[in-house]
PDB file of C-alpha atoms in Angstrom:
ATOM      1  CA  MET A 867       2.238  14.231 -15.610  1.00 93.00           C
ATOM      2  CA  ASN A 868       0.503  11.339 -17.316  1.00 96.00           C
ATOM      3  CA  ILE A 869      -0.146   8.465 -14.879  1.00 98.00           C
ATOM      4  CA  LEU A 870      -1.698   5.022 -15.312  1.00 98.00           C
ATOM      5  CA  ILE A 871      -3.167   3.342 -12.208  1.00 98.00           C
ATOM      6  CA  SER A 872      -4.230  -0.258 -11.716  1.00 97.00           C
ATOM      7  CA  GLY A 873      -6.597  -0.508  -8.759  1.00 94.00           C
ATOM      8  CA  GLY A 874      -7.429   3.166  -9.180  1.00 94.00           C
ATOM      9  CA  SER A 875     -10.988   2.908  -7.892  1.00 92.00           C
ATOM     10  CA  GLY A 876      -9.968   1.198  -4.650  1.00 92.00           C
ATOM     11  CA  PHE A 877      -9.525   2.478  -1.105  1.00 94.00           C
ATOM     12  CA  LEU A 878      -6.021   3.815  -1.825  1.00 96.00           C
ATOM     13  CA  GLY A 879      -6.118   4.469  -5.559  1.00 96.00           C
ATOM     14  CA  SER A 880      -9.192   6.712  -5.403  1.00 95.00           C
ATOM     15  CA  ALA A 881      -7.795   8.786  -2.518  1.00 96.00           C
ATOM     16  CA  PHE A 882      -4.468   9.109  -4.335  1.00 97.00           C
ATOM     17  CA  SER A 883      -6.217  10.265  -7.521  1.00 97.00           C
ATOM     18  CA  ASP A 884      -8.361  12.815  -5.679  1.00 96.00           C
ATOM     19  CA  GLU A 885      -5.379  14.329  -3.883  1.00 96.00           C
ATOM     20  CA  LEU A 886      -3.185  14.446  -6.985  1.00 96.00           C
ATOM     21  CA  ILE A 887      -5.933  16.186  -8.969  1.00 96.00           C
ATOM     22  CA  LYS A 888      -6.439  18.721  -6.166  1.00 95.00           C
ATOM     23  CA  ARG A 889      -2.709  19.470  -5.863  1.00 94.00           C
ATOM     24  CA  TYR A 890      -2.076  19.814  -9.578  1.00 93.00           C
ATOM     25  CA  ARG A 891      -5.088  22.049 -10.107  1.00 91.00           C
ATOM     26  CA  THR A 892      -3.904  24.297  -7.284  1.00 91.00           C
ATOM     27  CA  GLN A 893      -0.414  24.427  -8.798  1.00 90.00           C
ATOM     28  CA  ASP A 894      -1.772  24.812 -12.350  1.00 89.00           C
ATOM     29  CA  LYS A 895       0.202  21.779 -13.543  1.00 90.00           C
ATOM     30  CA  ASP A 896      -0.753  19.421 -16.355  1.00 93.00           C
ATOM     31  CA  LEU A 897      -2.124  16.090 -15.162  1.00 95.00           C
ATOM     32  CA  HIS A 898      -3.829  13.172 -16.853  1.00 96.00           C
ATOM     33  CA  ILE A 899      -4.915  10.156 -14.789  1.00 97.00           C
ATOM     34  CA  THR A 900      -6.028   6.880 -16.377  1.00 96.00           C
ATOM     35  CA  TRP A 901      -7.515   3.995 -14.397  1.00 96.00           C
ATOM     36  CA  LEU A 902      -7.077   0.450 -15.663  1.00 96.00           C
ATOM     37  CA  THR A 903     -10.272  -1.564 -15.402  1.00 93.00           C
ATOM     38  CA  ARG A 904     -11.807  -4.842 -16.506  1.00 88.00           C
ATOM     39  CA  ASP A 905     -15.237  -3.198 -16.701  1.00 83.00           C
ATOM     40  CA  SER A 906     -15.501  -0.395 -19.243  1.00 74.00           C
ATOM     41  CA  SER A 907     -18.814   0.732 -17.725  1.00 76.00           C
ATOM     42  CA  GLN A 908     -17.343   1.310 -14.254  1.00 79.00           C
ATOM     43  CA  THR A 909     -18.306   4.673 -12.776  1.00 79.00           C
ATOM     44  CA  HIS A 910     -15.445   7.097 -12.300  1.00 79.00           C
ATOM     45  CA  PRO A 911     -14.774  10.795 -11.658  1.00 83.00           C
ATOM     46  CA  GLU A 912     -15.127  13.022 -14.700  1.00 86.00           C
ATOM     47  CA  ALA A 913     -11.493  14.117 -14.474  1.00 89.00           C
ATOM     48  CA  ILE A 914     -10.220  10.536 -14.858  1.00 94.00           C
ATOM     49  CA  SER A 915      -9.977   8.485 -18.053  1.00 94.00           C
ATOM     50  CA  MET A 916     -10.634   4.741 -18.180  1.00 95.00           C
ATOM     51  CA  MET A 917      -8.769   2.032 -20.073  1.00 95.00           C
ATOM     52  CA  THR A 918      -9.542  -1.685 -20.125  1.00 95.00           C
ATOM     53  CA  TYR A 919      -6.820  -4.300 -19.943  1.00 95.00           C
ATOM     54  CA  ASP A 920      -7.746  -5.353 -23.484  1.00 94.00           C
ATOM     55  CA  GLU A 921      -7.223  -1.779 -24.648  1.00 95.00           C
ATOM     56  CA  LEU A 922      -3.872  -1.632 -22.840  1.00 96.00           C
ATOM     57  CA  ALA A 923      -2.730  -4.700 -24.782  1.00 94.00           C
ATOM     58  CA  SER A 924      -2.807  -2.707 -28.021  1.00 92.00           C
ATOM     59  CA  SER A 925      -2.403   0.861 -26.775  1.00 91.00           C
ATOM     60  CA  ASP A 926       0.369   3.108 -28.077  1.00 87.00           C
ATOM     61  CA  LYS A 927      -0.142   5.717 -25.357  1.00 92.00           C
ATOM     62  CA  SER A 928       2.768   6.809 -23.202  1.00 94.00           C
ATOM     63  CA  PHE A 929       2.747   7.316 -19.446  1.00 97.00           C
ATOM     64  CA  ASP A 930       5.245   9.057 -17.210  1.00 96.00           C
ATOM     65  CA  VAL A 931       4.324   6.921 -14.193  1.00 97.00           C
ATOM     66  CA  ILE A 932       2.556   3.622 -13.565  1.00 98.00           C
ATOM     67  CA  LEU A 933       1.041   3.015 -10.128  1.00 98.00           C
ATOM     68  CA  ASN A 934       0.332  -0.695  -9.638  1.00 98.00           C
ATOM     69  CA  LEU A 935      -2.153  -1.252  -6.805  1.00 97.00           C
ATOM     70  CA  ALA A 936      -4.513  -3.963  -8.096  1.00 94.00           C
ATOM     71  CA  GLY A 937      -5.055  -6.855  -5.691  1.00 93.00           C
ATOM     72  CA  ALA A 938      -7.765  -8.487  -3.576  1.00 92.00           C
ATOM     73  CA  GLY A 939      -7.768  -7.630   0.145  1.00 90.00           C
ATOM     74  CA  ILE A 940      -5.600 -10.037   2.090  1.00 91.00           C
ATOM     75  CA  ALA A 941      -7.766  -9.817   5.216  1.00 86.00           C
ATOM     76  CA  ASP A 942     -11.174  -9.965   3.538  1.00 86.00           C
ATOM     77  CA  SER A 943     -11.766 -13.693   4.120  1.00 86.00           C
ATOM     78  CA  ARG A 944     -10.156 -16.896   5.446  1.00 90.00           C
ATOM     79  CA  TRP A 945      -7.104 -18.204   3.631  1.00 92.00           C
ATOM     80  CA  SER A 946      -8.433 -21.334   2.004  1.00 93.00           C
ATOM     81  CA  ASP A 947      -6.319 -22.786  -0.807  1.00 94.00           C
ATOM     82  CA  ALA A 948      -8.715 -21.250  -3.309  1.00 95.00           C
ATOM     83  CA  ARG A 949      -8.524 -17.857  -1.594  1.00 94.00           C
ATOM     84  CA  LYS A 950      -4.724 -17.950  -1.594  1.00 95.00           C
ATOM     85  CA  GLU A 951      -4.747 -18.595  -5.325  1.00 96.00           C
ATOM     86  CA  GLN A 952      -7.169 -15.711  -5.807  1.00 95.00           C
ATOM     87  CA  LEU A 953      -5.010 -13.334  -3.739  1.00 95.00           C
ATOM     88  CA  LEU A 954      -1.965 -14.160  -5.827  1.00 96.00           C
ATOM     89  CA  ALA A 955      -3.727 -14.086  -9.195  1.00 96.00           C
ATOM     90  CA  SER A 956      -5.348 -10.713  -8.430  1.00 95.00           C
ATOM     91  CA  ARG A 957      -1.843  -9.264  -8.112  1.00 96.00           C
ATOM     92  CA  ILE A 958       0.049 -11.242 -10.709  1.00 97.00           C
ATOM     93  CA  LYS A 959      -2.300 -10.901 -13.689  1.00 97.00           C
ATOM     94  CA  PRO A 960      -2.538  -7.060 -13.646  1.00 96.00           C
ATOM     95  CA  THR A 961       1.231  -6.813 -13.156  1.00 97.00           C
ATOM     96  CA  GLU A 962       1.842  -9.141 -16.095  1.00 97.00           C
ATOM     97  CA  SER A 963      -0.382  -6.931 -18.250  1.00 97.00           C
ATOM     98  CA  LEU A 964       1.618  -3.868 -17.253  1.00 98.00           C
ATOM     99  CA  LEU A 965       4.901  -5.649 -17.985  1.00 97.00           C
ATOM    100  CA  ALA A 966       3.678  -6.651 -21.433  1.00 97.00           C
ATOM    101  CA  PHE A 967       2.773  -3.023 -22.108  1.00 97.00           C
ATOM    102  CA  MET A 968       6.178  -1.786 -20.931  1.00 96.00           C
ATOM    103  CA  LYS A 969       7.949  -4.342 -23.104  1.00 95.00           C
ATOM    104  CA  ARG A 970       6.008  -3.321 -26.213  1.00 94.00           C
ATOM    105  CA  THR A 971       5.791   0.454 -25.883  1.00 94.00           C
ATOM    106  CA  SER A 972       8.510   2.541 -27.501  1.00 91.00           C
ATOM    107  CA  ILE A 973       8.312   5.353 -24.916  1.00 94.00           C
ATOM    108  CA  LYS A 974       8.980   3.765 -21.534  1.00 95.00           C
ATOM    109  CA  PRO A 975       7.504   5.076 -18.266  1.00 96.00           C
ATOM    110  CA  LYS A 976       9.958   6.959 -16.112  1.00 95.00           C
ATOM    111  CA  LEU A 977       8.877   5.068 -12.986  1.00 96.00           C
ATOM    112  CA  MET A 978       6.620   2.265 -11.819  1.00 97.00           C
ATOM    113  CA  VAL A 979       5.441   2.389  -8.204  1.00 98.00           C
ATOM    114  CA  SER A 980       4.298  -1.100  -7.281  1.00 98.00           C
ATOM    115  CA  GLY A 981       2.296  -2.092  -4.244  1.00 97.00           C
ATOM    116  CA  SER A 982       3.333  -4.597  -1.623  1.00 97.00           C
ATOM    117  CA  ALA A 983       2.810  -4.921   2.125  1.00 96.00           C
ATOM    118  CA  ILE A 984       4.776  -5.156   5.342  1.00 96.00           C
ATOM    119  CA  GLY A 985       3.707  -8.795   5.329  1.00 95.00           C
ATOM    120  CA  TRP A 986       6.885  -9.255   3.263  1.00 96.00           C
ATOM    121  CA  TYR A 987       8.855  -9.290   6.540  1.00 96.00           C
ATOM    122  CA  GLY A 988       6.766 -12.050   8.116  1.00 94.00           C
ATOM    123  CA  ALA A 989       5.842 -12.072  11.806  1.00 91.00           C
ATOM    124  CA  GLN A 990       8.871 -10.857  13.792  1.00 92.00           C
ATOM    125  CA  GLY A 991       7.337  -9.539  17.006  1.00 89.00           C
ATOM    126  CA  ASP A 992       8.726  -6.293  18.386  1.00 92.00           C
ATOM    127  CA  LYS A 993      11.988  -6.369  16.435  1.00 94.00           C
ATOM    128  CA  PRO A 994      12.369  -3.063  14.523  1.00 96.00           C
ATOM    129  CA  LEU A 995      12.234  -3.731  10.780  1.00 97.00           C
ATOM    130  CA  THR A 996      13.619  -1.346   8.172  1.00 96.00           C
ATOM    131  CA  GLU A 997      13.832  -1.753   4.416  1.00 96.00           C
ATOM    132  CA  SER A 998      17.146  -3.569   4.819  1.00 94.00           C
ATOM    133  CA  SER A 999      15.811  -6.125   7.323  1.00 95.00           C
ATOM    134  CA  GLY A1000      15.381  -9.791   6.541  1.00 95.00           C
ATOM    135  CA  PHE A1001      12.182 -11.819   6.568  1.00 95.00           C
ATOM    136  CA  LYS A1002      10.504 -14.857   8.038  1.00 93.00           C
ATOM    137  CA  THR A1003       8.726 -17.145   5.615  1.00 93.00           C
ATOM    138  CA  ASP A1004       4.952 -17.461   5.856  1.00 93.00           C
ATOM    139  CA  PHE A1005       2.073 -17.035   3.414  1.00 94.00           C
ATOM    140  CA  ALA A1006       2.009 -13.238   3.662  1.00 94.00           C
ATOM    141  CA  HIS A1007       5.730 -13.111   2.859  1.00 95.00           C
ATOM    142  CA  GLN A1008       5.376 -15.494  -0.065  1.00 96.00           C
ATOM    143  CA  LEU A1009       2.481 -13.472  -1.499  1.00 96.00           C
ATOM    144  CA  CYS A1010       4.346 -10.162  -1.242  1.00 96.00           C
ATOM    145  CA  HIS A1011       7.615 -11.660  -2.450  1.00 96.00           C
ATOM    146  CA  GLU A1012       6.108 -13.116  -5.635  1.00 97.00           C
ATOM    147  CA  TRP A1013       4.369  -9.818  -6.388  1.00 97.00           C
ATOM    148  CA  GLU A1014       7.539  -7.806  -5.801  1.00 96.00           C
ATOM    149  CA  GLN A1015       9.736 -10.113  -7.850  1.00 96.00           C
ATOM    150  CA  LEU A1016       7.362  -9.905 -10.794  1.00 97.00           C
ATOM    151  CA  ALA A1017       7.204  -6.102 -10.553  1.00 97.00           C
ATOM    152  CA  LEU A1018      10.988  -5.937 -10.601  1.00 95.00           C
ATOM    153  CA  LYS A1019      10.941  -7.374 -14.117  1.00 96.00           C
ATOM    154  CA  ALA A1020      10.015  -3.852 -15.252  1.00 96.00           C
ATOM    155  CA  THR A1021      13.706  -3.057 -14.894  1.00 94.00           C
ATOM    156  CA  GLU A1022      14.411  -5.505 -17.738  1.00 94.00           C
ATOM    157  CA  HIS A1023      12.616  -2.976 -19.944  1.00 94.00           C
ATOM    158  CA  GLY A1024      14.526  -0.037 -18.483  1.00 92.00           C
ATOM    159  CA  VAL A1025      11.737   1.107 -16.171  1.00 94.00           C
ATOM    160  CA  PRO A1026      12.813   2.049 -12.607  1.00 94.00           C
ATOM    161  CA  VAL A1027      10.693   0.564  -9.804  1.00 96.00           C
ATOM    162  CA  ALA A1028       9.691   1.802  -6.363  1.00 96.00           C
ATOM    163  CA  ILE A1029       8.263  -0.944  -4.139  1.00 97.00           C
ATOM    164  CA  VAL A1030       5.938   0.389  -1.430  1.00 98.00           C
ATOM    165  CA  ARG A1031       5.398  -1.983   1.502  1.00 97.00           C
ATOM    166  CA  THR A1032       2.217  -0.728   3.116  1.00 97.00           C
ATOM    167  CA  GLY A1033       1.146  -1.184   6.727  1.00 95.00           C
ATOM    168  CA  VAL A1034      -2.404  -1.030   8.118  1.00 94.00           C
ATOM    169  CA  VAL A1035      -3.956   2.033   6.468  1.00 95.00           C
ATOM    170  CA  ILE A1036      -6.109   4.113   8.814  1.00 95.00           C
ATOM    171  CA  HIS A1037      -9.151   6.004   7.530  1.00 93.00           C
ATOM    172  CA  PRO A1038     -12.867   5.763   8.404  1.00 91.00           C
ATOM    173  CA  ASP A1039     -13.799   5.306   4.736  1.00 89.00           C
ATOM    174  CA  GLY A1040     -12.590   1.729   4.636  1.00 86.00           C
ATOM    175  CA  GLY A1041      -9.815  -0.716   5.398  1.00 85.00           C
ATOM    176  CA  MET A1042      -9.492  -2.151   8.892  1.00 85.00           C
ATOM    177  CA  LEU A1043     -10.805   0.974  10.610  1.00 87.00           C
ATOM    178  CA  GLY A1044     -13.922   0.992   8.470  1.00 86.00           C
ATOM    179  CA  LYS A1045     -14.698  -2.563   9.574  1.00 85.00           C
ATOM    180  CA  LEU A1046     -14.110  -1.782  13.254  1.00 88.00           C
ATOM    181  CA  LEU A1047     -16.211   1.363  13.560  1.00 89.00           C
ATOM    182  CA  THR A1048     -19.583  -0.356  13.927  1.00 89.00           C
ATOM    183  CA  PRO A1049     -18.645  -2.834  16.688  1.00 88.00           C
ATOM    184  CA  PHE A1050     -16.666  -0.181  18.553  1.00 90.00           C
ATOM    185  CA  LYS A1051     -19.538   2.307  18.320  1.00 91.00           C
ATOM    186  CA  MET A1052     -21.784  -0.392  19.775  1.00 89.00           C
ATOM    187  CA  GLY A1053     -19.419  -0.783  22.741  1.00 87.00           C
ATOM    188  CA  LEU A1054     -18.272  -4.201  21.542  1.00 86.00           C
ATOM    189  CA  GLY A1055     -14.692  -3.233  20.763  1.00 87.00           C
ATOM    190  CA  GLY A1056     -11.766  -4.810  22.556  1.00 89.00           C
ATOM    191  CA  GLN A1057      -8.198  -5.924  22.266  1.00 92.00           C
ATOM    192  CA  LEU A1058      -7.032  -9.033  20.432  1.00 92.00           C
ATOM    193  CA  GLY A1059      -5.231 -11.680  22.460  1.00 90.00           C
ATOM    194  CA  ASP A1060      -2.892 -10.196  25.045  1.00 92.00           C
ATOM    195  CA  GLY A1061      -2.797  -6.897  23.140  1.00 93.00           C
ATOM    196  CA  LYS A1062       1.008  -6.809  23.112  1.00 94.00           C
ATOM    197  CA  GLN A1063       1.398  -7.426  19.383  1.00 94.00           C
ATOM    198  CA  ILE A1064       2.744  -4.428  17.468  1.00 96.00           C
ATOM    199  CA  MET A1065       0.623  -2.825  14.759  1.00 95.00           C
ATOM    200  CA  SER A1066       2.467  -0.865  12.092  1.00 96.00           C
ATOM    201  CA  TRP A1067      -0.032   1.548  10.620  1.00 96.00           C
ATOM    202  CA  VAL A1068      -0.177   4.656   8.441  1.00 97.00           C
ATOM    203  CA  SER A1069      -2.917   7.229   7.905  1.00 97.00           C
ATOM    204  CA  ARG A1070      -4.391   7.234   4.419  1.00 97.00           C
ATOM    205  CA  GLU A1071      -3.439  10.903   4.108  1.00 97.00           C
ATOM    206  CA  ASP A1072       0.211  10.071   4.741  1.00 98.00           C
ATOM    207  CA  TRP A1073       0.079   7.026   2.451  1.00 98.00           C
ATOM    208  CA  VAL A1074      -1.122   9.260  -0.365  1.00 98.00           C
ATOM    209  CA  GLY A1075       1.319  12.010   0.537  1.00 98.00           C
ATOM    210  CA  ALA A1076       4.232   9.586   0.687  1.00 98.00           C
ATOM    211  CA  VAL A1077       3.492   8.064  -2.724  1.00 98.00           C
ATOM    212  CA  ILE A1078       3.210  11.506  -4.304  1.00 97.00           C
ATOM    213  CA  PHE A1079       6.482  12.450  -2.565  1.00 96.00           C
ATOM    214  CA  ILE A1080       8.225   9.330  -3.925  1.00 96.00           C
ATOM    215  CA  ILE A1081       7.003   9.982  -7.463  1.00 96.00           C
ATOM    216  CA  GLU A1082       7.832  13.685  -7.539  1.00 94.00           C
ATOM    217  CA  LYS A1083      11.219  13.188  -5.887  1.00 92.00           C
ATOM    218  CA  TYR A1084      12.207  10.592  -8.449  1.00 91.00           C
ATOM    219  CA  LEU A1085      10.918  12.513 -11.447  1.00 90.00           C
ATOM    220  CA  ALA A1086      12.748  15.627 -10.275  1.00 88.00           C
ATOM    221  CA  ASN A1087      15.993  13.657 -10.437  1.00 81.00           C
ATOM    222  CA  TYR A1088      15.078  11.580 -13.485  1.00 66.00           C
ATOM    223  CA  ALA A1089      17.985  12.850 -15.576  1.00 52.00           C
ATOM    224  CA  ASP A1090      20.366  11.075 -13.210  1.00 55.00           C
ATOM    225  CA  THR A1091      18.750   7.624 -13.353  1.00 49.00           C
ATOM    226  CA  GLN A1092      21.756   5.910 -11.871  1.00 46.00           C
ATOM    227  CA  THR A1093      21.335   7.690  -8.536  1.00 46.00           C
ATOM    228  CA  THR A1094      20.226   5.311  -5.776  1.00 47.00           C
ATOM    229  CA  ASP A1095      20.569   5.194  -2.012  1.00 49.00           C
ATOM    230  CA  ASP A1096      21.025   2.754   0.848  1.00 49.00           C
ATOM    231  CA  HIS A1097      17.507   1.389   0.335  1.00 50.00           C
ATOM    232  CA  SER A1098      18.017   0.344  -3.293  1.00 52.00           C
ATOM    233  CA  LEU A1099      18.097  -3.221  -4.582  1.00 52.00           C
ATOM    234  CA  GLU A1100      20.522  -4.572  -7.148  1.00 51.00           C
ATOM    235  CA  THR A1101      19.131  -5.263 -10.623  1.00 56.00           C
ATOM    236  CA  ILE A1102      20.731  -6.976 -13.566  1.00 54.00           C
ATOM    237  CA  ASN A1103      20.991  -3.839 -15.709  1.00 64.00           C
ATOM    238  CA  ASP A1104      21.515  -1.188 -13.005  1.00 73.00           C
ATOM    239  CA  THR A1105      18.017   0.237 -13.479  1.00 82.00           C
ATOM    240  CA  PRO A1106      17.151   1.776 -10.092  1.00 85.00           C
ATOM    241  CA  VAL A1107      14.862  -0.047  -7.674  1.00 90.00           C
ATOM    242  CA  LEU A1108      13.878   1.552  -4.370  1.00 93.00           C
ATOM    243  CA  VAL A1109      11.993   0.035  -1.439  1.00 95.00           C
ATOM    244  CA  TYR A1110       9.894   2.082   0.986  1.00 97.00           C
ATOM    245  CA  ASN A1111       8.031   1.054   4.114  1.00 97.00           C
ATOM    246  CA  LEU A1112       4.772   3.021   4.057  1.00 98.00           C
ATOM    247  CA  THR A1113       4.165   3.062   7.787  1.00 98.00           C
ATOM    248  CA  ALA A1114       3.959   5.831  10.362  1.00 98.00           C
ATOM    249  CA  PRO A1115       7.042   6.400  12.555  1.00 97.00           C
ATOM    250  CA  ASN A1116       5.105   5.461  15.715  1.00 97.00           C
ATOM    251  CA  PRO A1117       3.775   1.868  15.620  1.00 97.00           C
ATOM    252  CA  VAL A1118       1.519   0.904  18.540  1.00 96.00           C
ATOM    253  CA  THR A1119       0.500  -2.217  20.400  1.00 96.00           C
ATOM    254  CA  ASN A1120      -2.953  -3.638  19.804  1.00 94.00           C
ATOM    255  CA  HIS A1121      -3.814  -2.631  23.371  1.00 95.00           C
ATOM    256  CA  THR A1122      -2.875   0.993  22.661  1.00 96.00           C
ATOM    257  CA  PHE A1123      -4.732   0.948  19.352  1.00 93.00           C
ATOM    258  CA  THR A1124      -7.861  -0.394  21.061  1.00 94.00           C
ATOM    259  CA  LYS A1125      -7.798   2.187  23.845  1.00 95.00           C
ATOM    260  CA  THR A1126      -7.055   5.056  21.445  1.00 95.00           C
ATOM    261  CA  LEU A1127      -9.886   4.074  19.111  1.00 93.00           C
ATOM    262  CA  GLY A1128     -12.288   3.655  22.054  1.00 93.00           C
ATOM    263  CA  ALA A1129     -11.351   7.073  23.430  1.00 94.00           C
ATOM    264  CA  TRP A1130     -11.836   8.690  20.014  1.00 94.00           C
ATOM    265  CA  LEU A1131     -15.323   7.181  19.775  1.00 93.00           C
ATOM    266  CA  HIS A1132     -16.085   7.738  23.488  1.00 93.00           C
ATOM    267  CA  ARG A1133     -16.793   4.040  23.956  1.00 93.00           C
ATOM    268  CA  SER A1134     -15.596   1.460  26.453  1.00 91.00           C
ATOM    269  CA  THR A1135     -13.300  -1.339  25.279  1.00 91.00           C
ATOM    270  CA  PHE A1136     -13.725  -4.060  27.879  1.00 87.00           C
ATOM    271  CA  PHE A1137     -13.949  -7.040  25.549  1.00 87.00           C
ATOM    272  CA  THR A1138     -11.032  -9.308  24.697  1.00 88.00           C
ATOM    273  CA  LEU A1139     -10.899 -11.908  21.942  1.00 87.00           C
ATOM    274  CA  PRO A1140      -8.496 -14.657  23.061  1.00 88.00           C
ATOM    275  CA  ASN A1141      -5.991 -16.132  20.633  1.00 89.00           C
ATOM    276  CA  PHE A1142      -7.673 -19.535  20.477  1.00 89.00           C
ATOM    277  CA  LEU A1143     -10.950 -17.941  19.385  1.00 87.00           C
ATOM    278  CA  LEU A1144      -9.233 -15.809  16.756  1.00 86.00           C
ATOM    279  CA  LYS A1145      -7.558 -18.924  15.354  1.00 88.00           C
ATOM    280  CA  LEU A1146     -10.887 -20.747  15.362  1.00 88.00           C
ATOM    281  CA  ILE A1147     -12.650 -17.916  13.535  1.00 83.00           C
ATOM    282  CA  PHE A1148      -9.953 -16.863  11.080  1.00 85.00           C
ATOM    283  CA  GLY A1149      -7.725 -19.915  10.747  1.00 89.00           C
ATOM    284  CA  GLU A1150      -4.271 -19.236   9.280  1.00 88.00           C
ATOM    285  CA  MET A1151      -5.270 -15.640   8.568  1.00 85.00           C
ATOM    286  CA  SER A1152      -5.345 -15.007  12.342  1.00 87.00           C
ATOM    287  CA  THR A1153      -1.589 -14.392  12.150  1.00 87.00           C
ATOM    288  CA  LEU A1154      -2.447 -10.908  10.851  1.00 85.00           C
ATOM    289  CA  LEU A1155      -4.238 -10.225  14.137  1.00 86.00           C
ATOM    290  CA  ILE A1156      -2.124 -12.140  16.652  1.00 89.00           C
ATOM    291  CA  ASP A1157       1.453 -11.741  15.442  1.00 89.00           C
ATOM    292  CA  GLY A1158       2.952  -8.279  15.420  1.00 89.00           C
ATOM    293  CA  GLN A1159       5.381  -6.411  13.203  1.00 93.00           C
ATOM    294  CA  LYS A1160       7.297  -3.314  14.179  1.00 96.00           C
ATOM    295  CA  VAL A1161       8.020  -1.801  10.787  1.00 97.00           C
ATOM    296  CA  VAL A1162       9.572   1.664  10.575  1.00 97.00           C
ATOM    297  CA  PRO A1163       9.714   4.030   7.538  1.00 97.00           C
ATOM    298  CA  GLN A1164      13.478   4.491   7.455  1.00 96.00           C
ATOM    299  CA  ALA A1165      13.719   5.190   3.716  1.00 95.00           C
ATOM    300  CA  LEU A1166      10.948   7.801   3.767  1.00 96.00           C
ATOM    301  CA  GLN A1167      12.491   9.563   6.736  1.00 96.00           C
ATOM    302  CA  ASP A1168      15.951   9.496   5.165  1.00 94.00           C
ATOM    303  CA  ALA A1169      14.467  10.960   1.971  1.00 94.00           C
ATOM    304  CA  GLY A1170      12.934  13.834   3.945  1.00 95.00           C
ATOM    305  CA  TYR A1171       9.240  13.004   3.937  1.00 97.00           C
ATOM    306  CA  ASP A1172       7.378  14.961   6.634  1.00 97.00           C
ATOM    307  CA  PHE A1173       4.571  12.899   8.167  1.00 97.00           C
ATOM    308  CA  LYS A1174       1.381  14.896   8.609  1.00 96.00           C
ATOM    309  CA  GLN A1175      -0.130  12.408  11.085  1.00 97.00           C
ATOM    310  CA  PRO A1176       2.748  10.641  12.850  1.00 97.00           C
ATOM    311  CA  THR A1177       0.659   9.485  15.837  1.00 97.00           C
ATOM    312  CA  LEU A1178      -2.436   7.311  15.904  1.00 96.00           C
ATOM    313  CA  LYS A1179      -4.390   9.945  17.841  1.00 95.00           C
ATOM    314  CA  GLN A1180      -3.705  12.494  15.099  1.00 95.00           C
ATOM    315  CA  ALA A1181      -4.654  10.009  12.391  1.00 94.00           C
ATOM    316  CA  LEU A1182      -8.036   9.409  14.027  1.00 94.00           C
ATOM    317  CA  GLU A1183      -8.814  12.985  14.988  1.00 91.00           C
ATOM    318  CA  GLU A1184      -7.687  14.729  11.790  1.00 87.00           C
ATOM    319  CA  GLN A1185      -9.342  12.506   9.230  1.00 71.00           C
ATOM    320  CA  SER A1186     -13.010  12.915   8.419  1.00 52.00           C
ATOM    321  CA  SER A1187     -15.274  10.234   7.063  1.00 45.00           C
TER     322      SER A1187
END
């Protein structure tokens, strides 16, 4: 398999690359991974090739799969108008570059897996949300929706698309858990607001495993490109588009998350940050902390993916830093 990854050096892209290399070496399968980058001097594993966006604009290489993960972290800073523009541009510009490549190249990729987030559904409390559920409009939805709609234009060039709507990814190496470890280890951890808001999460191991599962399942059935399922979206030329919620099957409340993390670290979790303080500190972005989403991975389960870490306790205990 020949795969091109935007955002390959990030928290998810690097873990995906490492696992894919390990699996394919074990199985003695051919694999070539290329990371897209704006900096040609960026450090990278020896087994991975690098390509700049300028090089992509004139490249005649062919790729079996494109994995589109590039994008600034939505929870990294307050949502000022400038930050909102940056969040959108960091997703749109790389995707536009990939679309231009797909339009020009004579040998089309067999699949593009494009990132998104469960923010697409908007804040809907404890209502179970599957891939066929509707949405509530807010900034997170608008950001995800614009990214998804642009990615879907790959179908205009005959390239099937799998949209992966990712929940909170759990691993000590980074993401939300990485930011929480220090205060929790210091005994300063605590629940947010009333702690009743639902957190839809997934271990990084299962995120990686699920994306590999999606890719290999589709490629195995590539000859029948008209085959879709109940989680497909309609496209103008019948090129398949699938949507997957990349979340564990057991979402938890913030209270449960706090107590589970405290128990794992053997630390007390007496503190509580009230909603008004969260809004004061984070502004509009506080919705990510205060308002819950109960998103379930219906499409993955229907497809037969077997979660390795279906509970939060397993995700914390079985992953090493």
